[in-house]
mmCIF file with all atom_site columns, C-alpha atoms in Angstrom:
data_model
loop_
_atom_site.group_PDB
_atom_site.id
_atom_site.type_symbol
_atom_site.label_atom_id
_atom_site.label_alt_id
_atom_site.label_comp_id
_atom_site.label_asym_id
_atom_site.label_entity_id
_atom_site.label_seq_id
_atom_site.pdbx_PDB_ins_code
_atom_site.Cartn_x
_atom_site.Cartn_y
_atom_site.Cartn_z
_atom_site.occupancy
_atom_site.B_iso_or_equiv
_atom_site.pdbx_formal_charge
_atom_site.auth_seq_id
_atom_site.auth_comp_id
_atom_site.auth_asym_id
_atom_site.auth_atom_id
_atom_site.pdbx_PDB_model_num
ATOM 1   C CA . UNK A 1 1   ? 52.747 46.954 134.576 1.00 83.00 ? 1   UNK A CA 1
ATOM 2   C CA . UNK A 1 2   ? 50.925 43.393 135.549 1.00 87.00 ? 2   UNK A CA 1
ATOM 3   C CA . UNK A 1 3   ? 52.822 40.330 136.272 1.00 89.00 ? 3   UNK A CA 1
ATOM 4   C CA . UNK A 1 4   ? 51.308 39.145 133.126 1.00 93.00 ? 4   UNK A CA 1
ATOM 5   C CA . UNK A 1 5   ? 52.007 42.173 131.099 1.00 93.00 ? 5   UNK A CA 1
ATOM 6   C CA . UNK A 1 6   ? 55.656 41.912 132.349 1.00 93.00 ? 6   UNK A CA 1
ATOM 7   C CA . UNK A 1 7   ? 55.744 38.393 130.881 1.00 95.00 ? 7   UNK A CA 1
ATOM 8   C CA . UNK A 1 8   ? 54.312 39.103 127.482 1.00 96.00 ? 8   UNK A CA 1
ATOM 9   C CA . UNK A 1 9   ? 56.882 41.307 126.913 1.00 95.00 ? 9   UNK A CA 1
ATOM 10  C CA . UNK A 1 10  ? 59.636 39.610 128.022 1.00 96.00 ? 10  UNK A CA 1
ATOM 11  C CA . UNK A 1 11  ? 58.374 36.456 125.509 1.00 96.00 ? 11  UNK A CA 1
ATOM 12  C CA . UNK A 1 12  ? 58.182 38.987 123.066 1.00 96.00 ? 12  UNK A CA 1
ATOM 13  C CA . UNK A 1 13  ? 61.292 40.283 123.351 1.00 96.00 ? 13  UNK A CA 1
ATOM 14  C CA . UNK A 1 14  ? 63.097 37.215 123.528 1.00 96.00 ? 14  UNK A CA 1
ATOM 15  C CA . UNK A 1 15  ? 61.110 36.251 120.027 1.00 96.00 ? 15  UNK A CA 1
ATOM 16  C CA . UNK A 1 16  ? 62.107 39.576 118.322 1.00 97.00 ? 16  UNK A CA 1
ATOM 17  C CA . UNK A 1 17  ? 58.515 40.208 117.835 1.00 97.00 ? 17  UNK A CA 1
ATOM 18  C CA . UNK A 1 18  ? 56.841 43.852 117.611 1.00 96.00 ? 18  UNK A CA 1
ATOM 19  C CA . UNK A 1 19  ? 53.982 44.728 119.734 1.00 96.00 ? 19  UNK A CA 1
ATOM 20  C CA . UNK A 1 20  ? 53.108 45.659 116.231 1.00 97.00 ? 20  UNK A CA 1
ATOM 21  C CA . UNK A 1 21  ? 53.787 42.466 114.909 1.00 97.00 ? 21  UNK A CA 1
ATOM 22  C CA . UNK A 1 22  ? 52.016 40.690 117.797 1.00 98.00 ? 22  UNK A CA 1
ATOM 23  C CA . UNK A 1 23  ? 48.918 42.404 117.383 1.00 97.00 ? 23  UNK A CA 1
ATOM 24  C CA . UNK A 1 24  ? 48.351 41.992 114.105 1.00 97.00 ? 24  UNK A CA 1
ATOM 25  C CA . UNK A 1 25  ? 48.485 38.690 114.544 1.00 97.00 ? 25  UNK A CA 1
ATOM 26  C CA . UNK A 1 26  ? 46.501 38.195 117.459 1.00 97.00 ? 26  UNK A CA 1
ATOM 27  C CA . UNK A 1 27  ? 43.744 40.642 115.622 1.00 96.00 ? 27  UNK A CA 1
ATOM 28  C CA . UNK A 1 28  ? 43.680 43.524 118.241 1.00 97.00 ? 28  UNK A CA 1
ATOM 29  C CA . UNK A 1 29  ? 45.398 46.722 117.955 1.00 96.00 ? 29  UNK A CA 1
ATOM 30  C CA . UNK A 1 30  ? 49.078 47.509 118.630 1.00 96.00 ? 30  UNK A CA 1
ATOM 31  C CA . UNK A 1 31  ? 47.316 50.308 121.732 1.00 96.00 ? 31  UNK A CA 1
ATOM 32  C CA . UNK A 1 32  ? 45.513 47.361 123.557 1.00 95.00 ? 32  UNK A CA 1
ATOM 33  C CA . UNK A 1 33  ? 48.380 45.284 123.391 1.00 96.00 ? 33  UNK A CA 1
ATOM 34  C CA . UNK A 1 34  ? 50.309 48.147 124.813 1.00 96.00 ? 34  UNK A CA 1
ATOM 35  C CA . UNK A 1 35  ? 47.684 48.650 127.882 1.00 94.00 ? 35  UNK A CA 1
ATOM 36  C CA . UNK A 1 36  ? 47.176 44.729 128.188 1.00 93.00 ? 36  UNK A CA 1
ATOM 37  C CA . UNK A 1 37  ? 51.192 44.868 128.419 1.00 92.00 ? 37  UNK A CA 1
ATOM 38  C CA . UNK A 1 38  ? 51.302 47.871 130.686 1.00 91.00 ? 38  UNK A CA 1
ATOM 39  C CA . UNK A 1 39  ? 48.507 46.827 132.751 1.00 86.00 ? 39  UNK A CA 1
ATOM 40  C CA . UNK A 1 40  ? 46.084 49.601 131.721 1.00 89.00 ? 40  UNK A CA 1
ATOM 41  C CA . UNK A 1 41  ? 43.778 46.749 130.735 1.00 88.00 ? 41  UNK A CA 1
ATOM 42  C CA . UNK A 1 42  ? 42.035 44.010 132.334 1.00 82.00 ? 42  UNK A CA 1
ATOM 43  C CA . UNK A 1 43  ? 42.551 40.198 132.024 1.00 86.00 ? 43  UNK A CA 1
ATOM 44  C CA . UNK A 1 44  ? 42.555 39.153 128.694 1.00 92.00 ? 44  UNK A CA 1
ATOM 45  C CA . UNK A 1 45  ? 39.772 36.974 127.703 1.00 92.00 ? 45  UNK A CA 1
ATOM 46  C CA . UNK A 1 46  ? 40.265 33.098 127.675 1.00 93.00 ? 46  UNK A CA 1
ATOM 47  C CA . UNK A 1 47  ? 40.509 33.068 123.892 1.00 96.00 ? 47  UNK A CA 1
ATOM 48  C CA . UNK A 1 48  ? 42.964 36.010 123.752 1.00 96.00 ? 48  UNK A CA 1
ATOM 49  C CA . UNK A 1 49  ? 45.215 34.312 126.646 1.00 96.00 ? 49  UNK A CA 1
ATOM 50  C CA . UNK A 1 50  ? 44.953 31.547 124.352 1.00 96.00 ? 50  UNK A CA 1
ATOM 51  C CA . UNK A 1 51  ? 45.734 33.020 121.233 1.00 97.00 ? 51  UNK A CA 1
ATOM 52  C CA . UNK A 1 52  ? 48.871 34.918 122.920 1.00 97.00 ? 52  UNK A CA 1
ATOM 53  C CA . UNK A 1 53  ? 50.005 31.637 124.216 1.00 96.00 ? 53  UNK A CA 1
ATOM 54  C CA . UNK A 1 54  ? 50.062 29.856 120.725 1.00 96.00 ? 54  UNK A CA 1
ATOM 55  C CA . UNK A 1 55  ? 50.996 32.800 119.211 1.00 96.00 ? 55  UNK A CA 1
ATOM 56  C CA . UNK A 1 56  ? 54.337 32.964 121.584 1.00 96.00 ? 56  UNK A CA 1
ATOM 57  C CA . UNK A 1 57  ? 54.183 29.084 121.094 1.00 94.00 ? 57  UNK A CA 1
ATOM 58  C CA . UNK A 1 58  ? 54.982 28.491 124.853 1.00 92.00 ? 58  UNK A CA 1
ATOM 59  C CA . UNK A 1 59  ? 54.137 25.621 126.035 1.00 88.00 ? 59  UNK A CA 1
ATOM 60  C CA . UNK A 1 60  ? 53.373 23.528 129.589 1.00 90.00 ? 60  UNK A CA 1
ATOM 61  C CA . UNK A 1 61  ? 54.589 25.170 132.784 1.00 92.00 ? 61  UNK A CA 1
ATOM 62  C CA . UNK A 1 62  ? 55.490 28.888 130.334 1.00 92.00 ? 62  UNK A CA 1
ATOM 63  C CA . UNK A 1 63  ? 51.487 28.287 129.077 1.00 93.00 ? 63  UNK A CA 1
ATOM 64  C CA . UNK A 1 64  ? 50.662 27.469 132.631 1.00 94.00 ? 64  UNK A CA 1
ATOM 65  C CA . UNK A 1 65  ? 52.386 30.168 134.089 1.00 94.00 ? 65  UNK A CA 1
ATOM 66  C CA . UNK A 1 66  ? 51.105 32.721 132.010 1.00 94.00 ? 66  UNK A CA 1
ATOM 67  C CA . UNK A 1 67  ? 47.351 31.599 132.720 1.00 94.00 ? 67  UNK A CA 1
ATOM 68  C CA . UNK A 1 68  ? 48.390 31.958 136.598 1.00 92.00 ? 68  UNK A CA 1
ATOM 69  C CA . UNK A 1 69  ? 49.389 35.471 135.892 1.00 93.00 ? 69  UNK A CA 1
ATOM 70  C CA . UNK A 1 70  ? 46.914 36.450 133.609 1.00 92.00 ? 70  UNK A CA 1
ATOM 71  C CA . UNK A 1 71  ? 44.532 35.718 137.074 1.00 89.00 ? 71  UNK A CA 1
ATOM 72  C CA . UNK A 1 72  ? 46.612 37.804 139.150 1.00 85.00 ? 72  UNK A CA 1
ATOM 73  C CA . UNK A 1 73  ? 46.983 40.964 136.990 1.00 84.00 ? 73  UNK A CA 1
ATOM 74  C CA . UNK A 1 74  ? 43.739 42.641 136.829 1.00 81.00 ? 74  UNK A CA 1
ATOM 75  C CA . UNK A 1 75  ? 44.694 46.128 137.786 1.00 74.00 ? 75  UNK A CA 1
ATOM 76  C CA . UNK A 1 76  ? 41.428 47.661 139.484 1.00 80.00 ? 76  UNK A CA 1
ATOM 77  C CA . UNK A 1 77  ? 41.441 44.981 142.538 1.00 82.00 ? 77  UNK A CA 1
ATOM 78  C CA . UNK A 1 78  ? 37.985 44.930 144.874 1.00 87.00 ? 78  UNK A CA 1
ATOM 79  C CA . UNK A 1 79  ? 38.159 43.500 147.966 1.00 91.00 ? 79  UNK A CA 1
ATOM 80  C CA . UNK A 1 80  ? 35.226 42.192 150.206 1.00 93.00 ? 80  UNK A CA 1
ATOM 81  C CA . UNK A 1 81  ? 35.782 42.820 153.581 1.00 95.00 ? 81  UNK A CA 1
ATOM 82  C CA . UNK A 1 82  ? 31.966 42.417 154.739 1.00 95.00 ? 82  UNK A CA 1
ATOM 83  C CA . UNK A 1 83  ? 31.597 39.376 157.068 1.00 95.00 ? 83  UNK A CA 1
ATOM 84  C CA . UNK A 1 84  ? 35.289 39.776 158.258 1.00 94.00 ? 84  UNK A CA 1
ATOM 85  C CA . UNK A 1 85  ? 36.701 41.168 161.079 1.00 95.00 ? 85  UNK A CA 1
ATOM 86  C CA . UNK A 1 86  ? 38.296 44.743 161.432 1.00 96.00 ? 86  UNK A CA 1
ATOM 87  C CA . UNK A 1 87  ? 42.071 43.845 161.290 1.00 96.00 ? 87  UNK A CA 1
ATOM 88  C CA . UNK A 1 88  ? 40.596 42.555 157.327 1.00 95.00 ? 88  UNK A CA 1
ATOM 89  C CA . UNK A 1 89  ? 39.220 45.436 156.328 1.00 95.00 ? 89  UNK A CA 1
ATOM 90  C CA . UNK A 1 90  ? 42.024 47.746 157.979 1.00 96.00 ? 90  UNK A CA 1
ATOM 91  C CA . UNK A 1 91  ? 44.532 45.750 155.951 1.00 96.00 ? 91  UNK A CA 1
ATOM 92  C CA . UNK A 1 92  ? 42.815 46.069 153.074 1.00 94.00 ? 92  UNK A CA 1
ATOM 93  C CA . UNK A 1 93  ? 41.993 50.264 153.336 1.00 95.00 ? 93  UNK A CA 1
ATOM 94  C CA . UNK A 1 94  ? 45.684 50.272 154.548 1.00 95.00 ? 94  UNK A CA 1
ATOM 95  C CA . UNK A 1 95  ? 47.025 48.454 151.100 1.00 94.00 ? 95  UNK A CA 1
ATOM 96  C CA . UNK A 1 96  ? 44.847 50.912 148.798 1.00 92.00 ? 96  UNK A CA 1
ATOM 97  C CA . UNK A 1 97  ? 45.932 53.904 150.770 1.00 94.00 ? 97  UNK A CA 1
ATOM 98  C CA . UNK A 1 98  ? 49.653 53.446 150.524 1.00 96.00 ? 98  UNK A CA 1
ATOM 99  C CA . UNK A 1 99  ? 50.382 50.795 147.810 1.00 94.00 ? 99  UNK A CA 1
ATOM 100 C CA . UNK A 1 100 ? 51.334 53.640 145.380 1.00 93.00 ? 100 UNK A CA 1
ATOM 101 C CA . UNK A 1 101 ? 54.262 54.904 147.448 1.00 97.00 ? 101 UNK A CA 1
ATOM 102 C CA . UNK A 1 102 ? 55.567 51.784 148.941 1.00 97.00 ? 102 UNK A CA 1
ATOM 103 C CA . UNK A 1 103 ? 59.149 50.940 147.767 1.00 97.00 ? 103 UNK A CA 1
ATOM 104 C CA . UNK A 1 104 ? 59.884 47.516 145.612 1.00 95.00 ? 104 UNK A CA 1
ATOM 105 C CA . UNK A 1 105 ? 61.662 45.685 147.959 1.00 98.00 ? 105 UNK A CA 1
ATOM 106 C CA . UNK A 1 106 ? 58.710 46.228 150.845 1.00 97.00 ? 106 UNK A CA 1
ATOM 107 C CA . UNK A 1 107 ? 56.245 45.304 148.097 1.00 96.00 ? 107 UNK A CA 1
ATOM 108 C CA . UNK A 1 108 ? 58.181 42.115 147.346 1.00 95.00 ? 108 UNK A CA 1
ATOM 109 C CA . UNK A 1 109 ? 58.735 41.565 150.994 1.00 97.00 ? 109 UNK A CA 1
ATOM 110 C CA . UNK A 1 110 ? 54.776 42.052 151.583 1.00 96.00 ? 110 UNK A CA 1
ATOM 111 C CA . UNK A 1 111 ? 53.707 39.753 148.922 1.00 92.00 ? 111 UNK A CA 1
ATOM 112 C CA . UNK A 1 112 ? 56.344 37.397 150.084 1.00 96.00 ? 112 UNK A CA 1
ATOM 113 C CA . UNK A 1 113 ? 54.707 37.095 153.655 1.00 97.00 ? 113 UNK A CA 1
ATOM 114 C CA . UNK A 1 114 ? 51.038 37.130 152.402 1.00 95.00 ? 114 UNK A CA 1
ATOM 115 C CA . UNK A 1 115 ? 52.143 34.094 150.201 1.00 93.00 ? 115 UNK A CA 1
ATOM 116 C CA . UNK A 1 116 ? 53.618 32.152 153.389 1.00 97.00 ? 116 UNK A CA 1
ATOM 117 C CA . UNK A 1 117 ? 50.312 33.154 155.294 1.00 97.00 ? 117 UNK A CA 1
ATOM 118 C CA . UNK A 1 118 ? 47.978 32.182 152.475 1.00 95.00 ? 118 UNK A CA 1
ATOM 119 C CA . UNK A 1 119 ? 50.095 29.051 152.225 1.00 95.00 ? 119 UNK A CA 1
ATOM 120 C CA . UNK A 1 120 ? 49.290 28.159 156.099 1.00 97.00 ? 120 UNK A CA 1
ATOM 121 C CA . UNK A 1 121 ? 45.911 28.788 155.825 1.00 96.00 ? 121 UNK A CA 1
ATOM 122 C CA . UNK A 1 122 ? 45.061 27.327 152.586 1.00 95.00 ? 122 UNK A CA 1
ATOM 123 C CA . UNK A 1 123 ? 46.743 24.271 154.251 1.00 95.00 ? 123 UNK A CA 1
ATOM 124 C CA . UNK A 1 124 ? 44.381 24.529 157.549 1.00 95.00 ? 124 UNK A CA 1
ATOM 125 C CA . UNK A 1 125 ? 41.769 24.595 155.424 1.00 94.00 ? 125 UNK A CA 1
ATOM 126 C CA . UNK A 1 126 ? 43.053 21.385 153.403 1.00 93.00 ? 126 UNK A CA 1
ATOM 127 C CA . UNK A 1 127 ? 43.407 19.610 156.771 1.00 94.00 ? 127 UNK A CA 1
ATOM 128 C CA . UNK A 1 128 ? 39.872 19.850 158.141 1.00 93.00 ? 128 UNK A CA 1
ATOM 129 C CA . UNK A 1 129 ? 38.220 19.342 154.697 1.00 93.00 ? 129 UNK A CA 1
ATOM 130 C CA . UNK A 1 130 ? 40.170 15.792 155.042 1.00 92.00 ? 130 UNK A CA 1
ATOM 131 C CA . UNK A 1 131 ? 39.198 15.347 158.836 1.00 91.00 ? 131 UNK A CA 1
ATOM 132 C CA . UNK A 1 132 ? 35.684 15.469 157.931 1.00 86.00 ? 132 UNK A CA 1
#
């Protein structure tokens, strides 16, 4: 299941609604909405993102939110190494190769860390943009 997909559902749930219900209404059928939820499927398109958000009727940050994970759940991920160093593309091989087996919590603690050191470096970045 996607972070988006995970979502979805739980908005659905909360709403009472049946994936049945839901995709009838959002004119697609009740197995893509299944997949989309499950994360068998890619993205949604814009128009479907927004059609599920008005749909759920969520609005601001919950519309906002859902956008942001709707970006982060496609499930076939490629990553570009070329131009990068080695530790890059051995991080990346090593995440494909074992990302299957790796418990929850080291997932969550994984991502956690990755966030921090995106964070840093997204910030680094910000710094000598403005130094210019």
């Amino acid at each position: 299941m996607t972070p988006f997909g995970e979502k979805v559902r739980a908005f659905r749930k909360e709403r009472g609604v049946t994936q049945s219900q839901m995709a009838a209404a959002l004119g697609v059928s009740s197995a893509y909405l299944s997949a989309l939820e499950h994360g068998r499927r890619g993205r949604p398109t814009w128009d479907l993102l927004q059609r599920i958000i008005g749909y759920l009727n969520v609005i601001w940050d919950d519309a906002e939110e859902l956008e942001r994970l709707a970006e982060l759940s496609h499930p076939k991920v490629t990553v570009e190494t070329a131009g990068l160093g080695p530790d890059a593309t051995a991080l990346a091989n090593r995440l494909a190769e074992t990302i299957a087996i790796l418990p929850a919590e080291d997932l969550k603690r994984l991502r956690a860390q990755l966030e921090e050191a995106a964070m840093r470096a997204e910030e680094a970045l910000r710094a000598r943009r403005r130094r210019r």
